[in-house]
PDB file of C-alpha atoms in Angstrom:
ATOM      1  CA  UNK N  30     -41.851  67.579  31.918  1.00  0.00           C
ATOM      2  CA  UNK N  31     -38.679  67.411  29.924  1.00  0.00           C
ATOM      3  CA  UNK N  32     -38.635  66.489  26.258  1.00  0.00           C
ATOM      4  CA  UNK N  33     -37.575  63.065  25.086  1.00  0.00           C
ATOM      5  CA  UNK N  34     -34.173  63.168  23.442  1.00  0.00           C
ATOM      6  CA  UNK N  35     -32.727  60.870  20.851  1.00  0.00           C
ATOM      7  CA  UNK N  36     -30.354  58.554  22.694  1.00  0.00           C
ATOM      8  CA  UNK N  37     -28.677  57.131  19.589  1.00  0.00           C
ATOM      9  CA  UNK N  38     -25.019  57.966  19.152  1.00  0.00           C
ATOM     10  CA  UNK N  39     -23.827  59.511  15.926  1.00  0.00           C
ATOM     11  CA  UNK N  40     -20.922  57.796  14.155  1.00  0.00           C
ATOM     12  CA  UNK N  41     -19.298  60.177  11.625  1.00  0.00           C
ATOM     13  CA  UNK N  42     -17.358  57.295  10.030  1.00  0.00           C
ATOM     14  CA  UNK N  43     -20.399  55.078   9.487  1.00  0.00           C
ATOM     15  CA  UNK N  44     -20.386  55.497   5.697  1.00  0.00           C
ATOM     16  CA  UNK N  45     -16.645  54.847   5.465  1.00  0.00           C
ATOM     17  CA  UNK N  46     -16.858  51.421   7.120  1.00  0.00           C
ATOM     18  CA  UNK N  47     -20.092  50.287   5.471  1.00  0.00           C
ATOM     19  CA  UNK N  48     -18.429  48.491   2.532  1.00  0.00           C
ATOM     20  CA  UNK N  49     -15.823  46.625   4.581  1.00  0.00           C
ATOM     21  CA  UNK N  50     -18.099  43.694   5.426  1.00  0.00           C
ATOM     22  CA  UNK N  51     -19.344  42.972   1.919  1.00  0.00           C
ATOM     23  CA  UNK N  52     -16.119  43.124  -0.109  1.00  0.00           C
ATOM     24  CA  UNK N  53     -12.568  42.000   0.569  1.00  0.00           C
ATOM     25  CA  UNK N  54      -9.916  44.666   0.236  1.00  0.00           C
ATOM     26  CA  UNK N  55      -9.383  45.819  -3.321  1.00  0.00           C
ATOM     27  CA  UNK N  56     -12.105  43.949  -5.207  1.00  0.00           C
ATOM     28  CA  UNK N  57     -14.883  45.378  -7.271  1.00  0.00           C
ATOM     29  CA  UNK N  58     -18.546  44.345  -7.128  1.00  0.00           C
ATOM     30  CA  UNK N  59     -18.089  40.924  -8.690  1.00  0.00           C
ATOM     31  CA  UNK N  60     -15.543  38.873 -10.586  1.00  0.00           C
ATOM     32  CA  UNK N  61     -16.768  37.365 -13.857  1.00  0.00           C
ATOM     33  CA  UNK N  62     -15.247  34.077 -15.021  1.00  0.00           C
ATOM     34  CA  UNK N  63     -16.254  33.248 -18.584  1.00  0.00           C
ATOM     35  CA  UNK N  64     -15.511  30.498 -21.045  1.00  0.00           C
ATOM     36  CA  UNK N  65     -15.355  31.033 -24.807  1.00  0.00           C
ATOM     37  CA  UNK N  66     -15.248  28.454 -27.567  1.00  0.00           C
ATOM     38  CA  UNK N  67     -12.277  28.850 -29.891  1.00  0.00           C
ATOM     39  CA  UNK N  68     -12.025  26.296 -32.696  1.00  0.00           C
ATOM     40  CA  UNK N  69     -13.004  22.675 -32.398  1.00  0.00           C
ATOM     41  CA  UNK N  70     -12.778  21.533 -28.790  1.00  0.00           C
ATOM     42  CA  UNK N  71     -10.424  24.336 -27.728  1.00  0.00           C
ATOM     43  CA  UNK N  72     -11.687  26.791 -25.116  1.00  0.00           C
ATOM     44  CA  UNK N  73     -10.518  30.027 -23.537  1.00  0.00           C
ATOM     45  CA  UNK N  74     -11.254  31.132 -19.944  1.00  0.00           C
ATOM     46  CA  UNK N  75     -11.364  34.865 -19.127  1.00  0.00           C
ATOM     47  CA  UNK N  76     -11.322  36.490 -15.678  1.00  0.00           C
ATOM     48  CA  UNK N  77     -12.609  40.051 -15.401  1.00  0.00           C
ATOM     49  CA  UNK N  78     -13.308  42.229 -12.368  1.00  0.00           C
ATOM     50  CA  UNK N  79     -10.200  41.803 -10.211  1.00  0.00           C
ATOM     51  CA  UNK N  80      -9.311  45.154  -8.678  1.00  0.00           C
ATOM     52  CA  UNK N  81      -6.550  47.390  -9.990  1.00  0.00           C
ATOM     53  CA  UNK N  82      -4.810  47.140  -6.604  1.00  0.00           C
ATOM     54  CA  UNK N  83      -3.652  43.606  -7.458  1.00  0.00           C
ATOM     55  CA  UNK N  84      -0.965  42.821 -10.013  1.00  0.00           C
ATOM     56  CA  UNK N  85      -2.801  40.785 -12.631  1.00  0.00           C
ATOM     57  CA  UNK N  86       0.422  39.583 -14.235  1.00  0.00           C
ATOM     58  CA  UNK N  87       1.522  37.982 -10.957  1.00  0.00           C
ATOM     59  CA  UNK N  88      -1.913  36.386 -10.505  1.00  0.00           C
ATOM     60  CA  UNK N  89      -1.715  35.069 -14.066  1.00  0.00           C
ATOM     61  CA  UNK N  90       1.763  33.611 -13.374  1.00  0.00           C
ATOM     62  CA  UNK N  91       0.345  31.714 -10.397  1.00  0.00           C
ATOM     63  CA  UNK N  92      -2.568  30.476 -12.517  1.00  0.00           C
ATOM     64  CA  UNK N  93      -0.185  29.237 -15.209  1.00  0.00           C
ATOM     65  CA  UNK N  94       2.038  27.434 -12.710  1.00  0.00           C
ATOM     66  CA  UNK N  95      -0.749  25.851 -10.656  1.00  0.00           C
ATOM     67  CA  UNK N  96      -3.128  24.900 -13.498  1.00  0.00           C
ATOM     68  CA  UNK N  97      -0.423  23.909 -16.050  1.00  0.00           C
ATOM     69  CA  UNK N  98      -1.815  26.066 -18.851  1.00  0.00           C
ATOM     70  CA  UNK N  99      -0.757  29.097 -20.854  1.00  0.00           C
ATOM     71  CA  UNK N 100      -2.217  32.558 -20.367  1.00  0.00           C
ATOM     72  CA  UNK N 101      -1.919  36.283 -20.894  1.00  0.00           C
ATOM     73  CA  UNK N 102      -3.249  39.614 -19.638  1.00  0.00           C
ATOM     74  CA  UNK N 103      -4.976  41.716 -22.303  1.00  0.00           C
ATOM     75  CA  UNK N 104      -6.289  45.277 -22.210  1.00  0.00           C
ATOM     76  CA  UNK N 105      -9.989  45.359 -23.113  1.00  0.00           C
ATOM     77  CA  UNK N 106     -11.434  48.786 -23.987  1.00  0.00           C
ATOM     78  CA  UNK N 107     -14.624  48.235 -21.948  1.00  0.00           C
ATOM     79  CA  UNK N 108     -13.575  45.860 -19.130  1.00  0.00           C
ATOM     80  CA  UNK N 109      -9.981  46.998 -18.507  1.00  0.00           C
ATOM     81  CA  UNK N 110      -7.348  44.333 -17.890  1.00  0.00           C
ATOM     82  CA  UNK N 111      -8.635  40.794 -18.443  1.00  0.00           C
ATOM     83  CA  UNK N 112      -6.784  37.552 -17.692  1.00  0.00           C
ATOM     84  CA  UNK N 113      -7.059  34.897 -20.438  1.00  0.00           C
ATOM     85  CA  UNK N 114      -6.158  31.240 -19.854  1.00  0.00           C
ATOM     86  CA  UNK N 115      -6.196  28.199 -22.112  1.00  0.00           C
ATOM     87  CA  UNK N 116      -8.779  25.533 -21.431  1.00  0.00           C
ATOM     88  CA  UNK N 117     -11.760  25.338 -19.091  1.00  0.00           C
ATOM     89  CA  UNK N 118     -10.295  26.610 -15.815  1.00  0.00           C
ATOM     90  CA  UNK N 119     -13.503  28.031 -14.273  1.00  0.00           C
ATOM     91  CA  UNK N 120     -13.669  25.729 -11.230  1.00  0.00           C
ATOM     92  CA  UNK N 121      -9.931  26.011 -10.576  1.00  0.00           C
ATOM     93  CA  UNK N 122      -9.956  29.820 -10.743  1.00  0.00           C
ATOM     94  CA  UNK N 123     -12.998  30.189  -8.502  1.00  0.00           C
ATOM     95  CA  UNK N 124     -11.481  27.833  -5.912  1.00  0.00           C
ATOM     96  CA  UNK N 125      -8.161  29.732  -6.036  1.00  0.00           C
ATOM     97  CA  UNK N 126      -9.909  33.090  -5.519  1.00  0.00           C
ATOM     98  CA  UNK N 127     -11.836  31.716  -2.540  1.00  0.00           C
ATOM     99  CA  UNK N 128      -8.808  30.037  -0.942  1.00  0.00           C
ATOM    100  CA  UNK N 129      -6.533  33.062  -1.344  1.00  0.00           C
ATOM    101  CA  UNK N 130      -9.144  35.493   0.006  1.00  0.00           C
ATOM    102  CA  UNK N 131      -9.337  37.628  -3.130  1.00  0.00           C
ATOM    103  CA  UNK N 132     -13.118  37.171  -3.319  1.00  0.00           C
ATOM    104  CA  UNK N 133     -16.081  35.798  -1.438  1.00  0.00           C
ATOM    105  CA  UNK N 134     -18.381  33.130  -2.872  1.00  0.00           C
ATOM    106  CA  UNK N 135     -21.214  35.579  -3.606  1.00  0.00           C
ATOM    107  CA  UNK N 136     -18.857  37.818  -5.619  1.00  0.00           C
ATOM    108  CA  UNK N 137     -17.821  35.156  -8.149  1.00  0.00           C
ATOM    109  CA  UNK N 138     -20.034  34.838 -11.225  1.00  0.00           C
ATOM    110  CA  UNK N 139     -19.453  31.809 -13.479  1.00  0.00           C
ATOM    111  CA  UNK N 140     -20.618  32.173 -17.077  1.00  0.00           C
ATOM    112  CA  UNK N 141     -20.638  29.679 -19.915  1.00  0.00           C
ATOM    113  CA  UNK N 142     -22.153  26.458 -21.075  1.00  0.00           C
TER     114      UNK N 142
END
């Protein structure tokens, strides 16, 4: 009798398309949204993990206009470019990232008290 052959097809581009389902275009593993206490009741919200493919200054301009707060983009030696905003903007930022398609819900990590 003849030998049994493997009937599975080989896809040479299987590894190249594997990450497309889990991450939107241009994002890293996860986006960290943190809150830090300044002085008194003042707080600072930081966003770290947005891909280098996006212009963080333009994203920050949209944040400032929509959330009515001040903000800046700083260069952190360990995390790269980080967006800083005044006040507790964690819920607003996460909702904006979900609505605009920059991240999926499982990619957003909220930190803070």
